[in-house]
Coordinates of C-alpha atoms in Angstrom, one line a residue:
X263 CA -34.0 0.5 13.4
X264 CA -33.0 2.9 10.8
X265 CA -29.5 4.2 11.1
X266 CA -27.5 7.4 10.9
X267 CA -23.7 7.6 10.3
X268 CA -21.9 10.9 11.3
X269 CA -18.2 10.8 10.4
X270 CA -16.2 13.5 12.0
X271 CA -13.4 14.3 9.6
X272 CA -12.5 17.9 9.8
X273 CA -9.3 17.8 12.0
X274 CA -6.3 19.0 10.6
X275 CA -3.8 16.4 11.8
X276 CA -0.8 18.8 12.2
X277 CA 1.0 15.8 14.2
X278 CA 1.5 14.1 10.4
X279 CA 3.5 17.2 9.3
X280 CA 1.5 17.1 5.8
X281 CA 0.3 19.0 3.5
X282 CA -2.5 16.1 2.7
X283 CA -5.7 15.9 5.3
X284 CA -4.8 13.3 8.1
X285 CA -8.3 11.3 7.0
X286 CA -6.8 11.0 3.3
X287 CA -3.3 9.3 5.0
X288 CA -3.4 5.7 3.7
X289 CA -3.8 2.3 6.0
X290 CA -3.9 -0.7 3.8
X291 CA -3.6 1.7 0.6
X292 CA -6.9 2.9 1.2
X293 CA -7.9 6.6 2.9
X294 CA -8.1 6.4 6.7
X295 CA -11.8 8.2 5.9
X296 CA -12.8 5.4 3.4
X297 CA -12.4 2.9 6.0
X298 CA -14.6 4.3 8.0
X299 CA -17.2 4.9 5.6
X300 CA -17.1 1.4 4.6
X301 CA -17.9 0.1 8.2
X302 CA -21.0 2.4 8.1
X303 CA -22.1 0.7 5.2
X304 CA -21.8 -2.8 6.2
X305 CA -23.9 -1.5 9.1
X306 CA -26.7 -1.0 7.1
X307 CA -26.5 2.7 7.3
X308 CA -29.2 4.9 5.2
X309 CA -27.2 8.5 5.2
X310 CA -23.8 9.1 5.6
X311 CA -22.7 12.4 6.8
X312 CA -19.7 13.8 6.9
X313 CA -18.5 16.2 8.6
X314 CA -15.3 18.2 7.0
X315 CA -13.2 20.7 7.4
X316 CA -9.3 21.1 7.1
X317 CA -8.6 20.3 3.4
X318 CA -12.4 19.9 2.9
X319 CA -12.1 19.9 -1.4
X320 CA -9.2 17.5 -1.5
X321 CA -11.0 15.4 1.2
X322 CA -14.5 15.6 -1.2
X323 CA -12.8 15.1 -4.4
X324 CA -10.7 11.9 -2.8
X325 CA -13.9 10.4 -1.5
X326 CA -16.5 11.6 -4.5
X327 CA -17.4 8.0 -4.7
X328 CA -18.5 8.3 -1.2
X329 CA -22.9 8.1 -1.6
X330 CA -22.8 10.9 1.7
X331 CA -24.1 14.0 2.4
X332 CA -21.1 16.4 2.7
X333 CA -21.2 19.1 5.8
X334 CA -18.6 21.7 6.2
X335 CA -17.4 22.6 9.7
X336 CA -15.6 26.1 9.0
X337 CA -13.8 26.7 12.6
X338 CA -13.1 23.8 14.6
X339 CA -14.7 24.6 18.1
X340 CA -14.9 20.8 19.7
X341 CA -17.1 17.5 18.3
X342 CA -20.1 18.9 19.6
X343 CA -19.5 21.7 17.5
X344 CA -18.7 19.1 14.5
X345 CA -21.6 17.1 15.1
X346 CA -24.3 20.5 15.5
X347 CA -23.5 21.1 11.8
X348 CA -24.3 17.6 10.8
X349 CA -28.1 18.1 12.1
X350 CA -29.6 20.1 9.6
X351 CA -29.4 17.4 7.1
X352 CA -29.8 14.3 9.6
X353 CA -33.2 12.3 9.4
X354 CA -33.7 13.1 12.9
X355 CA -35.9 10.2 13.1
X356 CA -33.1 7.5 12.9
X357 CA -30.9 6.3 15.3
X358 CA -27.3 8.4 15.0
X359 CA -23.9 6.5 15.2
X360 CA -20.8 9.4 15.7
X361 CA -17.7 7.9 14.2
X362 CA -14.7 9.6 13.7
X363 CA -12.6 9.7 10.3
X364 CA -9.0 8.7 12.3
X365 CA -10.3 5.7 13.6
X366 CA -9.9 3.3 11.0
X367 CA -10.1 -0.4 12.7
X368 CA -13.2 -0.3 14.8
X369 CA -14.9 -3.5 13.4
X370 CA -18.5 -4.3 12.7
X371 CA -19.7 -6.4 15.2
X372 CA -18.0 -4.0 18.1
X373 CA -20.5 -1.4 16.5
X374 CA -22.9 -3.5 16.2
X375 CA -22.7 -4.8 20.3
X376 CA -22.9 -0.7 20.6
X377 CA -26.6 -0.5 18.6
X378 CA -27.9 -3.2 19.7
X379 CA -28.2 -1.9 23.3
X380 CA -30.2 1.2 22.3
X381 CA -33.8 1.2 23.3
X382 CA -34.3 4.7 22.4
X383 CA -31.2 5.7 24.9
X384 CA -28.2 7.0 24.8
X385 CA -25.3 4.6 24.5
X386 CA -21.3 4.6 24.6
X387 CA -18.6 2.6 23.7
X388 CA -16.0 2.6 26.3
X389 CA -12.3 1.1 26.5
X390 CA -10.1 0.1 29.4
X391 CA -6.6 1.4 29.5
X392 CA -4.0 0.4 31.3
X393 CA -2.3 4.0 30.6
X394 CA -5.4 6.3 30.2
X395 CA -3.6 9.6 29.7
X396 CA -5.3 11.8 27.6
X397 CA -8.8 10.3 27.2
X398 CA -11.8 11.3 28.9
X399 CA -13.0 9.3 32.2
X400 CA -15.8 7.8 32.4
X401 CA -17.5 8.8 35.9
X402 CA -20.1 6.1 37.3
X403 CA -21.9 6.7 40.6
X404 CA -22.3 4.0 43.1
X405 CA -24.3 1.8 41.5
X406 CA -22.5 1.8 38.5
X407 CA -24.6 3.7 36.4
X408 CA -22.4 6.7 34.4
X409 CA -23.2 10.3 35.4
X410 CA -21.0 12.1 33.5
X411 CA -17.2 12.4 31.4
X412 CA -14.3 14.0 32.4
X413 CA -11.7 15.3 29.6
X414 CA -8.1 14.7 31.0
X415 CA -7.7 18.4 31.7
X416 CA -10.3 19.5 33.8
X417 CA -10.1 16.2 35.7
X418 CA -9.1 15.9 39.4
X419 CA -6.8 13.7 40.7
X420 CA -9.0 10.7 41.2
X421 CA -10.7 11.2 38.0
X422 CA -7.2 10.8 36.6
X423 CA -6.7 7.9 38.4
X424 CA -10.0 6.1 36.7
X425 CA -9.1 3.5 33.4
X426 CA -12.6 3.5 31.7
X427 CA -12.5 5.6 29.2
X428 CA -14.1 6.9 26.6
X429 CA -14.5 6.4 22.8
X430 CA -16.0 9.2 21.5
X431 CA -18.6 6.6 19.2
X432 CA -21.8 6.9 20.6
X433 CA -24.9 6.7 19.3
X434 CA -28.7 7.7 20.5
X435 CA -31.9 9.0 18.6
X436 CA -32.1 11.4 16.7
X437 CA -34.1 14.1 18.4
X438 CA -33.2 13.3 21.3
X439 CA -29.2 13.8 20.5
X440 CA -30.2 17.4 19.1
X441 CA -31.8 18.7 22.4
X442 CA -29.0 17.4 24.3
X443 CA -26.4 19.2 21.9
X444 CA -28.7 22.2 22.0
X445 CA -27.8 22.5 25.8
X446 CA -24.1 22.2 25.9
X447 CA -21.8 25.4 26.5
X448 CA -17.9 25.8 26.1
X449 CA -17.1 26.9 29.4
X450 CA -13.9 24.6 29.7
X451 CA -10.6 25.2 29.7
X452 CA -10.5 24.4 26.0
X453 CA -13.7 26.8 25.2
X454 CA -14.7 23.9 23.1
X455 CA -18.5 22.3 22.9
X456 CA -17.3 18.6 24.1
X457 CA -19.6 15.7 22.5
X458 CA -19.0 14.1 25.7
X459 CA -21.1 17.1 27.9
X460 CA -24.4 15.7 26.5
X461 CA -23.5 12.2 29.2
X462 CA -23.6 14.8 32.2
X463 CA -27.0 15.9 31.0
X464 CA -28.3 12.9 30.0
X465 CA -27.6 11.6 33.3
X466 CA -29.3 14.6 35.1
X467 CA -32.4 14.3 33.3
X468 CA -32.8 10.4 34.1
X469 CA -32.1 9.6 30.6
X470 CA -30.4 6.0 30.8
X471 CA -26.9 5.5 29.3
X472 CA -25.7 2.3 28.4
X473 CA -22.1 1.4 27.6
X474 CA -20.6 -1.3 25.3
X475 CA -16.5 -1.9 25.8
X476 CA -14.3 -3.1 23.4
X477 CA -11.3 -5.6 24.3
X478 CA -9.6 -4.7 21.0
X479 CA -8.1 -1.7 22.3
X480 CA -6.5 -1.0 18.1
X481 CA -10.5 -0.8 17.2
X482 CA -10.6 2.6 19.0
X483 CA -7.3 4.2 18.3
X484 CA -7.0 7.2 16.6
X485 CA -4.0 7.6 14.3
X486 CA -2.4 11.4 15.4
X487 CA 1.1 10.6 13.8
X488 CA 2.9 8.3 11.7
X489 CA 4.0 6.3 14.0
X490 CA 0.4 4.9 15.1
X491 CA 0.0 5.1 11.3
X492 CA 2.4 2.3 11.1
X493 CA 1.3 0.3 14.3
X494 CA -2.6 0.3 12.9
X495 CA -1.1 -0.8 9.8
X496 CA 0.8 -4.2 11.0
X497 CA -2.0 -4.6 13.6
X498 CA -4.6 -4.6 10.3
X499 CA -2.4 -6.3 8.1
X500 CA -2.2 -9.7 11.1
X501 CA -5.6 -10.1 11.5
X502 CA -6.2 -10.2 7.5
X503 CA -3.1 -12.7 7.9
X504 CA -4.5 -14.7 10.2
X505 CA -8.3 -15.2 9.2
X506 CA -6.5 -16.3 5.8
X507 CA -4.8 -19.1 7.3
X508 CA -7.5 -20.1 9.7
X509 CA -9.3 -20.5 6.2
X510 CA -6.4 -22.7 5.0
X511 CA -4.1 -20.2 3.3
X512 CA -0.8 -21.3 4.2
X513 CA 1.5 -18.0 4.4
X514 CA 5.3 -17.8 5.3
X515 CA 5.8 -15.1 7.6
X516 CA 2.7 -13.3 8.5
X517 CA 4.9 -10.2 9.4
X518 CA 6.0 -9.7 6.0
X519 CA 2.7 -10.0 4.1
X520 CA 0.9 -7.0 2.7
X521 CA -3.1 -6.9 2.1
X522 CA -4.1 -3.9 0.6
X523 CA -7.8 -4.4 -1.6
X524 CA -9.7 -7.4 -1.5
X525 CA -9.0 -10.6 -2.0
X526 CA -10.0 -13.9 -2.8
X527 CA -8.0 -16.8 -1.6
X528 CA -8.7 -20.6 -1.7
X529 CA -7.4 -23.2 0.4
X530 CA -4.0 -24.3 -0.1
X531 CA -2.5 -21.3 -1.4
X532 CA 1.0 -20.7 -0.3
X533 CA 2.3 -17.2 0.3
X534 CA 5.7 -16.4 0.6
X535 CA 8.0 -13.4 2.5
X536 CA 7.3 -10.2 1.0
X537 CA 4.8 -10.1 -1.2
X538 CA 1.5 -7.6 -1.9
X539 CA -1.5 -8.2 -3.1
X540 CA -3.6 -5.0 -4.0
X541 CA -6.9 -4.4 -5.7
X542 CA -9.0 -7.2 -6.4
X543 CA -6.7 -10.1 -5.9
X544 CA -8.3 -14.0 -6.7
X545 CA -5.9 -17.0 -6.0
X546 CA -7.0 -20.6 -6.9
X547 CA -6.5 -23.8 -4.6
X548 CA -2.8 -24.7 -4.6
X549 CA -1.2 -21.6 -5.9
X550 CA 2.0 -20.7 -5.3
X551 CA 3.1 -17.2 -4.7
X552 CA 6.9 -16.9 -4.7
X553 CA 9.0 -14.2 -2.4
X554 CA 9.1 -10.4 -2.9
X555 CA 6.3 -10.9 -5.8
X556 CA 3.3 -7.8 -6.2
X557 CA 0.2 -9.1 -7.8
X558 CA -2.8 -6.4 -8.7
X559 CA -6.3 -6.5 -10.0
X560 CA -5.4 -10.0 -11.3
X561 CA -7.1 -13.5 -11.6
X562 CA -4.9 -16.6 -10.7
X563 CA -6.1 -20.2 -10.9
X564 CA -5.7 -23.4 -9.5
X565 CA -2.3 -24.9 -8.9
X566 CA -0.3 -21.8 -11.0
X567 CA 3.2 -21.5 -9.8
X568 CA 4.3 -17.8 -9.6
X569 CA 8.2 -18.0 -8.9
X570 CA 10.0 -14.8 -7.0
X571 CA 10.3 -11.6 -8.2
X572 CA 7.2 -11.0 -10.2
X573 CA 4.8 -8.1 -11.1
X574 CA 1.8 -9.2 -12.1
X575 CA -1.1 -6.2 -12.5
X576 CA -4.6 -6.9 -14.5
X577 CA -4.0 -10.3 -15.6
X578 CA -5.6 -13.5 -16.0
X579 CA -3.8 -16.9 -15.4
X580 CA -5.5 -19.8 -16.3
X581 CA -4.5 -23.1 -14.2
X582 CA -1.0 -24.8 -13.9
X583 CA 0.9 -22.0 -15.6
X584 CA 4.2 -20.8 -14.8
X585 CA 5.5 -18.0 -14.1
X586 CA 8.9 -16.4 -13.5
X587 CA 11.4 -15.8 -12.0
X588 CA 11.3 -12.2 -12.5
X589 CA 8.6 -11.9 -14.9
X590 CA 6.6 -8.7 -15.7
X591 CA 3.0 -9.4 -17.0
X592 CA 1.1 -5.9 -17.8
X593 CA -2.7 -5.4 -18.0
X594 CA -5.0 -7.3 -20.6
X595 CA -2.5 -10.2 -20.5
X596 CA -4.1 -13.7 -20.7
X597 CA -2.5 -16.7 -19.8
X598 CA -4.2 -20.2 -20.6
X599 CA -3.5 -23.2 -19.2
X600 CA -0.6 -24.7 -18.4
X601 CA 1.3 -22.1 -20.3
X602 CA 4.7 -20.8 -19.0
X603 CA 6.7 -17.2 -18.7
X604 CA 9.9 -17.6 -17.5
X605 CA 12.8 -15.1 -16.0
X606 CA 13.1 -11.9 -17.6
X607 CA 10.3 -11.9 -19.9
X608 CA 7.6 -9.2 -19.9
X609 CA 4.2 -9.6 -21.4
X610 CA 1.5 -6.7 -22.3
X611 CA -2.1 -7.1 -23.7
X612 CA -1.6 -10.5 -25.3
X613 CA -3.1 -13.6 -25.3
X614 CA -1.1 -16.5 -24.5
X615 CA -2.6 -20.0 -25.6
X616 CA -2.8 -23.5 -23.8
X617 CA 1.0 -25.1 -23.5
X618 CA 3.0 -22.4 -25.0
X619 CA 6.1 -21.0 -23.5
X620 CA 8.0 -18.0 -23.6
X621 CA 11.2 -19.2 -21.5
X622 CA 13.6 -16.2 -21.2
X623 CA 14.7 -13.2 -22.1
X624 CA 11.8 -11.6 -24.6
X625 CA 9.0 -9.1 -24.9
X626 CA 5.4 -10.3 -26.3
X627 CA 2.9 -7.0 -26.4
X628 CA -0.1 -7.1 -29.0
X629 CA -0.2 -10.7 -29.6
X630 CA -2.5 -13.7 -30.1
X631 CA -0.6 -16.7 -29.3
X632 CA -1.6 -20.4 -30.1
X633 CA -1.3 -23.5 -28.3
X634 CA 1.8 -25.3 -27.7
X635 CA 3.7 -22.3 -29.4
X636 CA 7.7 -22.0 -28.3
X637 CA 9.4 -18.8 -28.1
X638 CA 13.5 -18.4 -27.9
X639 CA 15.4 -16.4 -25.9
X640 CA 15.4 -12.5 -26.9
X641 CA 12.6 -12.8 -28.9
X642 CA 10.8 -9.0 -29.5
X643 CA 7.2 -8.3 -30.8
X644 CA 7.9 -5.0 -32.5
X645 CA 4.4 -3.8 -31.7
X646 CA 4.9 0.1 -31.7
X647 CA 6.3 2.3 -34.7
X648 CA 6.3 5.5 -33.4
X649 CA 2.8 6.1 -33.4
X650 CA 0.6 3.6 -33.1
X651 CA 0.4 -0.2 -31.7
X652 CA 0.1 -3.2 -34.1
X653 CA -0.8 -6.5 -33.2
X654 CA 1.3 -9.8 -34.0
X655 CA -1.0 -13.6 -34.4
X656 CA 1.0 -16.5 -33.9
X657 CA -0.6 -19.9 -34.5
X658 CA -0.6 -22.9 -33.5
X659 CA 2.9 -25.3 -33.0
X660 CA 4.8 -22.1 -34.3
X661 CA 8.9 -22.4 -33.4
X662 CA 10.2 -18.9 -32.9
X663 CA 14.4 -19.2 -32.8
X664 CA 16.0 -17.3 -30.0
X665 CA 16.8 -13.2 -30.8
X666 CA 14.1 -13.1 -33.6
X667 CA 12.1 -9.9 -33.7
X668 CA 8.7 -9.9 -34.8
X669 CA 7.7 -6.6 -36.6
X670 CA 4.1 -5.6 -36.3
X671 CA 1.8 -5.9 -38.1
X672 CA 2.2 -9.7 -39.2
X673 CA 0.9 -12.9 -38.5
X674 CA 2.7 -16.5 -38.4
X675 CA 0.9 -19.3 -39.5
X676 CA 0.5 -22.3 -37.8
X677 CA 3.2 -25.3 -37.5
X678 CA 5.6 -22.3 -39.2
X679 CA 9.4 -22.1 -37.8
X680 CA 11.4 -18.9 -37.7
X681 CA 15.3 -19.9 -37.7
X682 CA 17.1 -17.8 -34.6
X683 CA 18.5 -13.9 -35.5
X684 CA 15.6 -13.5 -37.9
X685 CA 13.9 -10.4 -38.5
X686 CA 10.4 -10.6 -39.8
X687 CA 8.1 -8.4 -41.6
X688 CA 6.0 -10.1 -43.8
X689 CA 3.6 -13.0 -43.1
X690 CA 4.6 -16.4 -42.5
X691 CA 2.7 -19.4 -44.2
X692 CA 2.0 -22.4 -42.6
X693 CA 4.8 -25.2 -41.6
X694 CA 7.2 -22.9 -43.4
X695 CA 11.0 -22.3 -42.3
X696 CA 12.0 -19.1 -42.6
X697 CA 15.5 -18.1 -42.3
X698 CA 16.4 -13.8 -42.3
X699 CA 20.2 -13.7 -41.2
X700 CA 23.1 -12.7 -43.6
X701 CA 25.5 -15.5 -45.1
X702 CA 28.3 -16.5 -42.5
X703 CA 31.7 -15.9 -44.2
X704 CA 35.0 -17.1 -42.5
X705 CA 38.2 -14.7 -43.9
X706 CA 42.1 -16.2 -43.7
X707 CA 44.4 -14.4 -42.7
X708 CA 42.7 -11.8 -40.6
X709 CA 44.5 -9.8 -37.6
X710 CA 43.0 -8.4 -35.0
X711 CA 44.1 -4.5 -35.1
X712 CA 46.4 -3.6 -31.9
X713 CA 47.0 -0.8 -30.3
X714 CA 49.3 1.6 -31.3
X715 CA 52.5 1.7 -28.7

């Protein structure tokens, strides 16, 4: 079966008192829409549509990465409406899934439950609620089969009274979804064209309907507001908690965990309060990810202790190294292994070799560091002079005394030592000690001036 994905996006989403398109609003750092989208291709979807509207060029230019077929909806008259200007472009031949840009979390194997029941039918996901205000109703007749949906306000009292409701994702064949839509009128009290009349028909010309209900009731929810913004978001950001420790990632307090990109995580990880991992995240087996740390688009090995209070973005960290406490690495840093950054240091677009440690207190950018090199306290690469960057090489075994500054370009050779307080700017040979301080002098008789009375 060849598939169709209409997205709906074209609401306006006046409930999130923005000026940005409710389908660009963010769950997991990623657009409400793009979520979606994503589903539709795990499906196995060959076109994309969607459907757009309110804020239709900041919507296309977020989502230009999207491989869709872009349809505007210029006045919002109902999802029938929405879904009548997807048609022209459809491949009528395929089955159609309607999805709906707001409705971030409904998972792949509900949707796939829902296709798997068409045999060239029309088919509906349903949802029981135990407080159905608002929602359509699904009306069965006496053998159970559905005749029809109700929207909450031209329902009667014991239509109100039903639980089933519906969805809104439906799917059914191509053609045979056009004709349906092709009869449909607006005479309701909202003088909308309601996806949902085509069930009523349907039903009146003996085409079957089949429905497929979700438990998840979160897989269905539209997000209207903030506040169901926020509730999707700690309902999204548990169950990516909890498939990681089923998997054997041990994490502190689910609650307090943030997920937002994809990750990679071995067993035996530990994960403590408050951290976030965005972008493409890997952590090798036995890492440790200390509290209130953020770790982006970076590669951690095996058994690499990352203390608390670290920002860690494009990096590579090789196994059993070190890091922190509150240590900064920036992009293009390499650490290899078992090499150590300690509190307060921040490294950017270096190379850090095997064993070497940069304890406290310093900046490394523009480097290429050795093995088994040792940095002091307050040591400074002066990599930038104004206008451009210059890079520092440090080789092997080098000793680097605390508050040294390293001025850019130059290179220390290996086994060299550079005596603490020095400031260097010419190279160093090899297993050299070089000493840049002026002479201490101690002067008798000296008073400390006073202040005047």
């Amino acid at each position: 079966m060849s598939l169709s994905v209409v997205i709906l996006a074209a609401g306006k989403g006046t409930r999130m008192k923005s000026q940005v398109p409710k389908v660009l609003h963010k769950l997991a750092h990623k657009p409400l829409l793009e979520h979606v989208y994503d589903t539709a291709i795990q499906l196995g979807a060959e076109q994309v549509v969607v459907v757009y509207g309110h804020g239709g060029e900041d919507v296309k230019e977020a989502c230009a990465h999207f491989k869709a077929d872009w349809v505007e909806q210029e006045e919002q008259l109902g999802t029938g409406h929405a879904v009548m200007q997807a048609l022209p472009v459809l491949n009528l031949d395929n089955e159609i899934l309607v999805l709906y840009g707001d409705v971030p979390l409904t998972s792949v194997n509900t949707l796939s439950n829902l296709l798997n029941l068409n045999n060239d039918e029309l088919s509906l996901l349903t949802v029981i609620l135990d407080e159905p205000t608002g929602y359509g109703r699904i009306i069965r007749n006496e053998s159970g089969k559905v005749i029809s949906i109700v929207e909450q306000k031209d329902a009667n009292q014991d239509q109100l009274a039903i639980c089933e409701v519906n969805t809104g994702i439906l799917s059914c064949n191509g053609h045979k979804l056009q004709r349906l839509l092709n009869q449909i009128d607006n005479n309701n009290s909202q003088s909308e064209y309601y996806l949902t009349d085509i069930f009523k028909l349907a039903a009146g010309q003996g085409i079957p309907i089949n429905t497929s209900n979700t438990e998840n009731k979160y897989e269905v929810e539209g997000i209207n507001d903030r506040l169901q913004l926020a509730k999707l978001e700690r309902i999204h950001q548990k169950n990516i908690a909890e498939k990681l420790m089923q998997s054997g990632v041990s994490i502190a307090d689910p609650s307090r965990l943030d997920i937002r990109g994809d990750v990679e995580i071995e067993n035996d990880v530990f994960i403590d309060v408050n951290v976030i991992l965005q972008g493409k995240v890997k952590l090798g087996s036995g890492t440790i990810i200390g509290a209130n740390s953020i770790i982006s688009d970076s590669d951690i090995a095996a058994n690499v202790k990352i203390k608390p209070n670290c920002i860690i973005e494009n990096v590579t960290v090789h196994s059993n190294c070190e890091i922190g406490p509150f240590a900064r690495l920036r992009p293009e840093t390499i650490l290899s292994e078992g090499a150590k950054v300690g509190n307060f240091v921040e490294v950017k677009k270096s190379n850090i070799g095997k064993g070497s440690k940069i304890n406290h207190l310093s900046y490394i950018g523009d480097t290429e560091m050795g093995e088994d090199v040792n940095v002091g306290a307050g040591t400074i690469t002066c990599n930038y002079d104004g206008a451009n960057k210059h890079k520092t090489i440090i080789g092997d075994k080098v000793f680097i005394g605390s508050d040294t500054q390293l001025v850019a370009p130059v290179i220390i050779a290996e086994g060299a030592t550079i005596g603490a307080g020095a400031t260097i700017t010419k190279d160093v040979e090899a297993d050299k000690l070089v000493i840049s301080r002026a002479p201490q002098k101690s002067i008798n008789g000296w008073k400390r001036p006073e202040k005047n009375k």
